[in-house]
PDB file of C-alpha atoms in Angstrom:
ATOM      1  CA  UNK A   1      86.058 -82.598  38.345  1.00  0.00           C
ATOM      2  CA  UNK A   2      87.794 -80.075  36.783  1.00  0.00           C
ATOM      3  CA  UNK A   3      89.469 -80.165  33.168  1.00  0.00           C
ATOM      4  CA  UNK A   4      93.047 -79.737  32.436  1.00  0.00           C
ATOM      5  CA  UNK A   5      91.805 -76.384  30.388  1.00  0.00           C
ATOM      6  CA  UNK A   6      90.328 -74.974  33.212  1.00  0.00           C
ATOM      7  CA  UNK A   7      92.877 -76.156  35.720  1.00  0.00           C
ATOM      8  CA  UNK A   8      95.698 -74.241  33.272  1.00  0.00           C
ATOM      9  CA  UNK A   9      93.565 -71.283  33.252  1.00  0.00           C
ATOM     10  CA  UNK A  10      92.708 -70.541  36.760  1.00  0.00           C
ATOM     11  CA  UNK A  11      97.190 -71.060  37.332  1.00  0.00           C
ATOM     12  CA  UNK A  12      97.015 -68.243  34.326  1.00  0.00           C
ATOM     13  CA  UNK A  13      94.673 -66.102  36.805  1.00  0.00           C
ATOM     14  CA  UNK A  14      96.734 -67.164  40.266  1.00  0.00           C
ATOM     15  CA  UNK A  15      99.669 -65.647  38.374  1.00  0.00           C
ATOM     16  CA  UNK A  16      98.340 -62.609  37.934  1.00  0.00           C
ATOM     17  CA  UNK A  17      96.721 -61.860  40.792  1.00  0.00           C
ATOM     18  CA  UNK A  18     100.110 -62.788  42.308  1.00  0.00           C
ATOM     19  CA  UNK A  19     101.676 -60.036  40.146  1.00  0.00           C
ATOM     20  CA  UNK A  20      98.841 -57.655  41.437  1.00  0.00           C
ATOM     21  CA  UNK A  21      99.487 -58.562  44.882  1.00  0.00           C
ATOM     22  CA  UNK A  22     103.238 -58.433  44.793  1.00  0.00           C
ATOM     23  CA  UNK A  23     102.567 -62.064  46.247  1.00  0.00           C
ATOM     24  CA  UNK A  24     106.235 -63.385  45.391  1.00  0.00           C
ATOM     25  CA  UNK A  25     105.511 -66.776  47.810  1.00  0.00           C
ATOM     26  CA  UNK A  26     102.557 -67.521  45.645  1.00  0.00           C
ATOM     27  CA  UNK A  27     104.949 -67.245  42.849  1.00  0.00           C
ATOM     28  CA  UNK A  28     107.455 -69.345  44.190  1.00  0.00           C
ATOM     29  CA  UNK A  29     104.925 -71.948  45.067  1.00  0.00           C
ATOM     30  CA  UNK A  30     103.337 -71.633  40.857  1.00  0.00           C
ATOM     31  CA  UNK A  31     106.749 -71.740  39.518  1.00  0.00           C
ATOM     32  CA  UNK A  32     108.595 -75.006  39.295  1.00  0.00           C
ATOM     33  CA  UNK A  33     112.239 -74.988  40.300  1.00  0.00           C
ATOM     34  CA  UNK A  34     113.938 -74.602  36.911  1.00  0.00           C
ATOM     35  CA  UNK A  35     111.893 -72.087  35.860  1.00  0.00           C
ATOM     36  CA  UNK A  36     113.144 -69.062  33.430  1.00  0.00           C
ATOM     37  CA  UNK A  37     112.291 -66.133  32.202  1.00  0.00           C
ATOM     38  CA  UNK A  38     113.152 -64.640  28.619  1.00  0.00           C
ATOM     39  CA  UNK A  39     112.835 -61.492  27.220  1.00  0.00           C
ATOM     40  CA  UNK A  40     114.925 -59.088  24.272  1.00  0.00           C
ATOM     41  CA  UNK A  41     116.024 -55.554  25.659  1.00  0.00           C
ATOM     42  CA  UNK A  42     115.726 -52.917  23.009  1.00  0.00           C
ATOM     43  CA  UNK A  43     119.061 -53.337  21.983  1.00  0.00           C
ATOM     44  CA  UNK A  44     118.033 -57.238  20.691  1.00  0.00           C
ATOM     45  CA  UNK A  45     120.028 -58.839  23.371  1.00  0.00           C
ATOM     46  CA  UNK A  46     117.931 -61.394  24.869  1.00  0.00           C
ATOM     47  CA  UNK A  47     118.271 -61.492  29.094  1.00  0.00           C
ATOM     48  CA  UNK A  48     117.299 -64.345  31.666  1.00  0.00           C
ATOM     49  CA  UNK A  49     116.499 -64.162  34.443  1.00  0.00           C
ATOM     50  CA  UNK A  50     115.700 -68.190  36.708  1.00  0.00           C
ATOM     51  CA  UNK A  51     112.987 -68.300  39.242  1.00  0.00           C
ATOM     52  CA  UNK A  52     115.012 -66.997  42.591  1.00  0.00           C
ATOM     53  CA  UNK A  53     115.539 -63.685  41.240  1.00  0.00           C
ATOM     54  CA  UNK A  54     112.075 -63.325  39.188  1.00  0.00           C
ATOM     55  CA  UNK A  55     110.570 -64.080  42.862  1.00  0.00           C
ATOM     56  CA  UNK A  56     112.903 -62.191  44.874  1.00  0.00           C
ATOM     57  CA  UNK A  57     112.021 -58.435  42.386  1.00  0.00           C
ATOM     58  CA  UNK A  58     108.091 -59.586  43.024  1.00  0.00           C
ATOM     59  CA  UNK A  59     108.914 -59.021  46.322  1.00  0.00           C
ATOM     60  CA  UNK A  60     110.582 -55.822  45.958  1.00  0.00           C
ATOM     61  CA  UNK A  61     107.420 -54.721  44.563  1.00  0.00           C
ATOM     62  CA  UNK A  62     104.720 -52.689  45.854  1.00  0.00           C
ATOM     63  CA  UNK A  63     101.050 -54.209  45.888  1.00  0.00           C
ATOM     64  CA  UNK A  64      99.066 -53.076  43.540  1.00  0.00           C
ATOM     65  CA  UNK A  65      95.383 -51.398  45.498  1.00  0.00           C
ATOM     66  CA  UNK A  66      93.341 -51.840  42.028  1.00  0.00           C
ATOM     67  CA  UNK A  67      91.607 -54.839  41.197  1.00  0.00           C
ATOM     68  CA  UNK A  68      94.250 -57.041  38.694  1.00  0.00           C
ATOM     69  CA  UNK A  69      93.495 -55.981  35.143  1.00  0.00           C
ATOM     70  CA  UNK A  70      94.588 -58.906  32.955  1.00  0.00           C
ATOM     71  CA  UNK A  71      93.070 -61.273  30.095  1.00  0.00           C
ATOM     72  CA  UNK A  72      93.954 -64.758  29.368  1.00  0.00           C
ATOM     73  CA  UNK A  73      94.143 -64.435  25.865  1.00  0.00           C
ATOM     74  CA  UNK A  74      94.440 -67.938  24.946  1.00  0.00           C
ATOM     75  CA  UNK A  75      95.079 -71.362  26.615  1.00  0.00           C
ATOM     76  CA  UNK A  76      96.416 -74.823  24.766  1.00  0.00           C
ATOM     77  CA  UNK A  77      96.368 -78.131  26.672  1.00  0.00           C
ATOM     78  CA  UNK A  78      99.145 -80.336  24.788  1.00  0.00           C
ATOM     79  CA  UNK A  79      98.459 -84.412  26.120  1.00  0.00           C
ATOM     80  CA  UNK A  80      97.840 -84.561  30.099  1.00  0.00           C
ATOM     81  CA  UNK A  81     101.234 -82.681  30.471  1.00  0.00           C
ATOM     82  CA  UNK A  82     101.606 -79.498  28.805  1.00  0.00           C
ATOM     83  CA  UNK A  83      99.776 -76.094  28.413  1.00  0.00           C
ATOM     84  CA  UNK A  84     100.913 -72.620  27.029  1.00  0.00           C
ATOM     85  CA  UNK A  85      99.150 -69.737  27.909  1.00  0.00           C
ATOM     86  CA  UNK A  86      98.647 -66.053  25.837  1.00  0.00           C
ATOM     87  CA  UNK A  87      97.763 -63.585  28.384  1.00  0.00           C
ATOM     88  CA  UNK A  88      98.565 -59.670  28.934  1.00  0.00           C
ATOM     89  CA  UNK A  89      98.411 -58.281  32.468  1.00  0.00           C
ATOM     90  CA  UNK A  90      98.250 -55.116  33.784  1.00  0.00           C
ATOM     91  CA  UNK A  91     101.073 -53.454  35.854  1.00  0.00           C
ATOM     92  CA  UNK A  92     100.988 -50.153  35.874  1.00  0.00           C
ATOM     93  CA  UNK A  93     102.295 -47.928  34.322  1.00  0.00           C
ATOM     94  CA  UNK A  94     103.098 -50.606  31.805  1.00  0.00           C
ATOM     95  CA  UNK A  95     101.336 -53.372  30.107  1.00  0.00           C
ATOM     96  CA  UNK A  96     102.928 -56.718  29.416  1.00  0.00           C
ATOM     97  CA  UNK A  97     102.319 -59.720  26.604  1.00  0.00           C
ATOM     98  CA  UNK A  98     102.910 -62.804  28.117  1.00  0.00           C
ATOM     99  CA  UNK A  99     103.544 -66.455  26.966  1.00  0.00           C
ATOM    100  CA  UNK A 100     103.430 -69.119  30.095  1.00  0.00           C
ATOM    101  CA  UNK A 101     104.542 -72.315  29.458  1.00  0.00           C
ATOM    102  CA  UNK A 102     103.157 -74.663  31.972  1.00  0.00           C
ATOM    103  CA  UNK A 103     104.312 -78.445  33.016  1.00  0.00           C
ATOM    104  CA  UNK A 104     101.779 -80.904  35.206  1.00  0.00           C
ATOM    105  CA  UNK A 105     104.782 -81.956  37.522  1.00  0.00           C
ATOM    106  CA  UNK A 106     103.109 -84.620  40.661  1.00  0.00           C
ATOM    107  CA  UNK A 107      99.669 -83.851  39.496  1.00  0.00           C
ATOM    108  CA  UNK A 108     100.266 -80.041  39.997  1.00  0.00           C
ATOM    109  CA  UNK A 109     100.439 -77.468  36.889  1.00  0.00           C
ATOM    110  CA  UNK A 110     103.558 -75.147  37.556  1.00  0.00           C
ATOM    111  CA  UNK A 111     104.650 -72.328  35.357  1.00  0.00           C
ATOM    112  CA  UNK A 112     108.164 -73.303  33.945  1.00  0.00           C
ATOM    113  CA  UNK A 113     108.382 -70.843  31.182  1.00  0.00           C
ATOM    114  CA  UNK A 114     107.728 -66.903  30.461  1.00  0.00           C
ATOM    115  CA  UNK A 115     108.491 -64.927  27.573  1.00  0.00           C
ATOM    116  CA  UNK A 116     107.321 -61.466  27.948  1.00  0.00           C
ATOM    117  CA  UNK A 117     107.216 -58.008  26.217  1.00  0.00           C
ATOM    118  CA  UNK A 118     106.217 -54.310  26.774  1.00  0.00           C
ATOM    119  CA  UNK A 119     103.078 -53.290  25.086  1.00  0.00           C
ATOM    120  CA  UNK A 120     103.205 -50.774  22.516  1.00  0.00           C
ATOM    121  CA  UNK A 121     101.368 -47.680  23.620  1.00  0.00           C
ATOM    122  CA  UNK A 122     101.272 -45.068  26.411  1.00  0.00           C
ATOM    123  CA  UNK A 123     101.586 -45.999  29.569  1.00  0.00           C
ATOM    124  CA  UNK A 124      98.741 -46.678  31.800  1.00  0.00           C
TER     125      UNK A 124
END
């Protein structure tokens, strides 16, 4: 039986292999319904952006032909219900920090939450 921990973890690693992959279905299928993503444009405006258009510009994507290059930085299990995730993946030419927030919805962990940034530094 697997823990919550490493339940949370391996839905860290689907999502970036599915951002490798340009795999927007398994995306849809990770993310729950209400799902947003949050960011701050240079200017300090923050932009959102809900799951059918975060899935529908995976899938504009290429696929990625390197192995995913990504490390779950840290993962906190809150109760039987709740995780948050540090990770940065990998997609070139940029790296981005990531915070996941992840719900156990039915018995299933789905991402409901990102916050993201660009990594400082050249690109890759």
């Amino acid at each position: 039986m697997t823990t919550a921990l490493e339940q949370v973890n391996a839905a860290a690693e689907a999502y970036c292999e599915a951002l490798n992959k340009a795999d927007g279905d398994a995306l849809d299928a990770l993310c729950h319904d209400r799902f947003l993503m949050t960011w701050v444009k240079d200017d300090g405006t923050p932009r959102f952006l809900n799951k059918e258009k975060f899935v529908g510009g995976i899938h504009t994507l290429d696929a990625d032909k390197d192995a995913p290059s990504f490390e779950v930085i840290s993962v906190d299990v809150e109760g039987p219900d709740m995780a948050h995730v540090k990770l940065w993946v990998d997609m070139p030419p940029r790296r981005y920090l990531d915070y996941l927030g992840f719900f156990r919805v039915e018995g299933e962990w789905r991402l409901i939450t990102k916050l993201f940034r660009v990594a400082e530094g050249p690109e890759l």
